[in-house]
XYZ file of C-alpha atoms in Angstrom:
273
model
C 117.327 -6.461 128.785
C 114.622 -6.127 126.222
C 112.251 -7.887 128.581
C 112.928 -5.282 131.301
C 112.329 -2.383 128.881
C 109.025 -3.854 127.754
C 107.847 -4.307 131.345
C 108.860 -0.704 132.249
C 107.042 0.676 129.226
C 103.929 -1.317 130.129
C 103.991 -0.027 133.720
C 104.264 3.600 132.550
C 101.366 3.207 130.142
C 99.186 1.570 132.807
C 100.022 4.328 135.329
C 99.225 7.127 132.850
C 95.959 5.474 131.876
C 94.987 5.086 135.545
C 95.681 8.767 136.291
C 93.720 9.932 133.229
C 90.860 7.616 134.056
C 90.753 8.919 137.684
C 90.680 12.518 136.490
C 87.845 11.884 134.074
C 85.661 10.027 136.527
C 86.287 12.101 139.665
C 86.882 15.592 138.279
C 84.195 18.281 138.993
C 83.472 20.932 136.352
C 83.650 24.532 137.526
C 81.982 27.687 136.170
C 81.349 31.242 137.296
C 77.814 32.647 137.484
C 77.524 36.402 137.088
C 74.601 37.557 139.215
C 72.622 40.454 137.780
C 69.661 40.643 140.130
C 66.102 39.409 140.028
C 63.734 40.998 137.583
C 60.340 42.175 138.864
C 57.459 39.996 137.704
C 53.678 39.990 137.828
C 52.387 40.532 141.366
C 55.467 42.391 142.629
C 55.189 45.757 144.362
C 57.764 48.512 144.299
C 58.589 51.664 146.231
C 60.735 54.171 144.408
C 62.337 57.518 145.123
C 64.662 59.871 143.348
C 65.118 63.323 141.886
C 63.813 65.089 138.807
C 65.000 68.102 136.814
C 62.542 70.374 135.021
C 63.923 71.768 131.803
C 61.145 74.300 131.237
C 63.600 77.179 131.477
C 65.985 78.154 128.730
C 69.198 76.187 128.498
C 71.307 79.216 129.442
C 69.759 79.203 132.931
C 70.491 76.915 135.837
C 68.730 73.551 135.817
C 66.729 73.032 139.000
C 66.552 69.610 140.630
C 63.725 68.640 142.948
C 62.748 65.471 144.788
C 60.042 63.186 143.461
C 56.850 62.948 145.537
C 57.596 61.323 148.884
C 55.256 58.349 148.375
C 55.673 56.447 145.084
C 54.291 52.971 144.410
C 54.656 50.509 141.551
C 52.742 47.309 140.873
C 53.509 44.798 138.140
C 50.118 43.868 136.678
C 51.847 41.474 134.266
C 55.498 40.739 133.543
C 55.484 43.672 131.121
C 52.714 46.043 132.335
C 53.374 48.279 135.344
C 50.917 50.546 137.199
C 52.309 53.384 139.305
C 50.985 56.023 141.697
C 52.676 58.987 143.349
C 51.252 61.042 146.214
C 52.419 64.529 147.175
C 51.094 66.475 150.175
C 52.320 69.887 151.263
C 51.093 72.415 153.804
C 52.625 75.466 155.457
C 51.274 78.160 157.767
C 52.548 81.457 159.197
C 51.178 83.628 162.005
C 52.106 87.140 163.132
C 50.701 89.243 165.994
C 51.865 92.682 167.031
C 51.094 96.248 168.027
C 51.677 99.061 165.580
C 52.792 102.582 166.486
C 50.746 105.580 165.416
C 52.580 107.119 162.451
C 51.478 110.596 163.583
C 52.652 110.186 167.182
C 56.030 108.543 167.746
C 56.029 106.054 170.562
C 52.221 105.946 170.788
C 50.474 102.707 169.930
C 48.099 103.247 167.094
C 46.675 99.795 166.470
C 46.852 96.037 166.718
C 47.172 93.556 163.864
C 46.992 89.796 163.421
C 48.198 88.138 160.245
C 47.832 84.474 159.229
C 48.802 82.815 156.012
C 48.520 79.159 154.975
C 49.066 77.175 151.807
C 48.289 73.558 150.946
C 48.899 71.374 147.941
C 47.704 67.832 147.201
C 48.745 66.026 144.023
C 48.248 62.507 142.642
C 50.450 61.067 139.906
C 48.759 57.974 138.409
C 50.524 56.343 135.472
C 51.350 53.189 133.543
C 54.501 51.790 131.931
C 55.157 48.974 129.479
C 58.421 47.001 129.747
C 59.714 45.594 126.463
C 62.494 43.242 127.504
C 62.159 40.192 129.743
C 65.858 40.216 130.641
C 67.104 41.246 134.048
C 70.256 43.057 132.947
C 68.751 46.154 131.321
C 65.032 46.904 131.434
C 63.678 49.365 128.842
C 60.142 50.753 129.108
C 57.824 53.557 128.014
C 54.964 55.092 129.958
C 52.536 57.928 130.590
C 51.173 59.703 133.673
C 48.311 62.060 134.491
C 49.172 64.455 137.350
C 46.120 66.027 138.975
C 45.407 67.772 142.251
C 44.397 70.851 144.159
C 46.331 73.987 145.132
C 44.956 76.453 147.678
C 46.118 79.310 149.874
C 44.441 81.551 152.466
C 45.550 84.838 153.976
C 43.805 86.514 156.922
C 44.632 89.901 158.413
C 42.689 91.878 161.008
C 42.906 94.295 163.888
C 42.647 98.033 164.501
C 44.290 100.982 162.839
C 44.196 104.744 163.469
C 41.333 106.662 161.914
C 39.922 110.176 161.897
C 37.590 109.334 164.778
C 39.925 106.977 166.639
C 40.808 103.373 165.952
C 39.049 101.661 163.065
C 38.518 97.910 162.826
C 39.665 96.222 159.636
C 39.685 92.677 158.267
C 41.057 91.254 155.023
C 40.648 87.709 153.709
C 42.470 86.569 150.583
C 41.950 83.112 149.063
C 43.237 81.170 146.069
C 41.701 77.901 144.869
C 42.961 76.096 141.782
C 42.533 72.678 140.161
C 45.736 71.442 138.557
C 45.960 68.819 135.807
C 48.766 67.688 133.533
C 49.927 65.016 131.102
C 53.310 63.399 130.676
C 55.036 60.743 128.581
C 58.419 59.172 129.232
C 60.902 56.490 128.220
C 62.990 54.793 130.886
C 65.768 52.316 131.479
C 66.723 50.524 134.691
C 69.218 47.891 135.816
C 68.695 45.428 138.657
C 71.472 45.542 141.237
C 73.226 42.327 142.392
C 71.038 39.822 144.271
C 69.060 42.547 146.013
C 65.571 43.524 144.782
C 66.846 46.971 143.840
C 66.792 48.733 140.483
C 68.643 51.878 139.496
C 67.169 53.767 136.565
C 66.679 56.955 134.592
C 63.625 58.356 132.817
C 63.472 60.943 130.048
C 60.195 62.562 129.118
C 58.023 65.545 128.380
C 55.229 66.836 130.608
C 52.617 69.564 130.708
C 50.810 71.341 133.562
C 47.615 73.383 133.432
C 46.608 75.591 136.375
C 42.934 76.581 136.174
C 42.972 79.374 138.754
C 45.988 81.639 139.163
C 43.999 84.428 140.802
C 43.426 85.687 144.341
C 40.076 86.785 145.727
C 40.227 89.458 148.428
C 37.381 90.558 150.693
C 38.360 93.668 152.640
C 36.261 95.271 155.401
C 37.272 98.636 156.889
C 35.018 100.529 159.282
C 32.005 98.405 158.342
C 32.433 98.889 154.579
C 33.224 95.784 152.513
C 34.998 95.645 149.167
C 35.659 92.550 147.021
C 38.300 92.465 144.302
C 40.598 90.045 142.475
C 44.304 89.966 141.764
C 46.190 87.968 139.134
C 49.218 85.914 140.086
C 50.413 86.307 136.492
C 51.176 89.971 137.222
C 53.438 89.209 140.188
C 57.166 88.952 139.826
C 58.508 85.410 139.810
C 59.333 84.167 143.289
C 57.399 86.894 145.149
C 54.460 86.396 147.479
C 51.056 88.045 147.186
C 51.598 91.825 147.700
C 49.858 93.530 150.625
C 48.513 96.225 148.293
C 47.629 95.209 144.750
C 48.713 97.324 141.795
C 45.636 96.195 139.858
C 42.315 95.301 141.473
C 39.714 93.633 139.247
C 35.955 93.406 139.775
C 35.981 90.060 137.920
C 38.862 88.050 136.575
C 39.728 84.831 134.722
C 43.352 83.772 134.887
C 44.856 80.456 133.779
C 48.366 79.256 133.159
C 49.880 76.343 131.260
C 53.418 75.134 130.703
C 55.186 72.308 128.935
C 58.759 71.094 129.163
C 61.187 68.197 129.393
C 62.230 66.181 132.422
C 65.042 63.887 133.508
C 64.481 61.564 136.464
C 66.913 59.405 138.398
C 65.188 56.660 140.392
C 65.979 53.914 142.857
C 63.294 51.228 143.268
C 62.888 48.568 145.937
C 60.706 45.605 144.884
C 58.864 43.221 147.184
C 56.003 40.720 147.138
């Protein structure tokens, strides 16, 4: 009996040892890898878009959001140094043609007028940013940019109007030309999304803008007599266009405008080689 018990105990020990030995030699370790995206490195390009809010107004007013310039590029000069460039182009034009009734004779045509108005704006936003961390979870950076460009508008009006001796020809040309320059500084943070070369981020900063020419030059010719005068955009109500008849006409004028305020930007960047 004792012999049988010893043999049974020996078989159980041998079987347990065999199972343990098989598990140790054939088992495969398992682990989970949390993917957090691929961090941009030297030589990578990026295209980014988003929205910005200008906090120039008082806090009791509505905060206005506007889109970033349509074309925005990034380039990683090194793993930490980034160069960026934004391009903004805008142009609009309006045209009006019509016949005007004589104010002294109802139903009688008294003149003909043509009115054209156009406005164009071209801005460049060069800048640099320095990224502190080399990790791909959260990327913190600081930077600066130098917005500069050109703002112009042209208004043309001409035709015929009633006069003492019949219809009188008239022509008015109004132009505005201004060089715009600014300076901004910001701190940003972005996170790389999954395995895709995408980064979602936010930037907080302060920026300034200096407009060197907020004045309109008008050359008016009526009946062969020409008059030149200037109007200041600073005297117009906010949100209004250039008035047809100026309240104040200046023989010479210097008008400039500057502003400074905070900004919040939300960005989405796509990186590629």
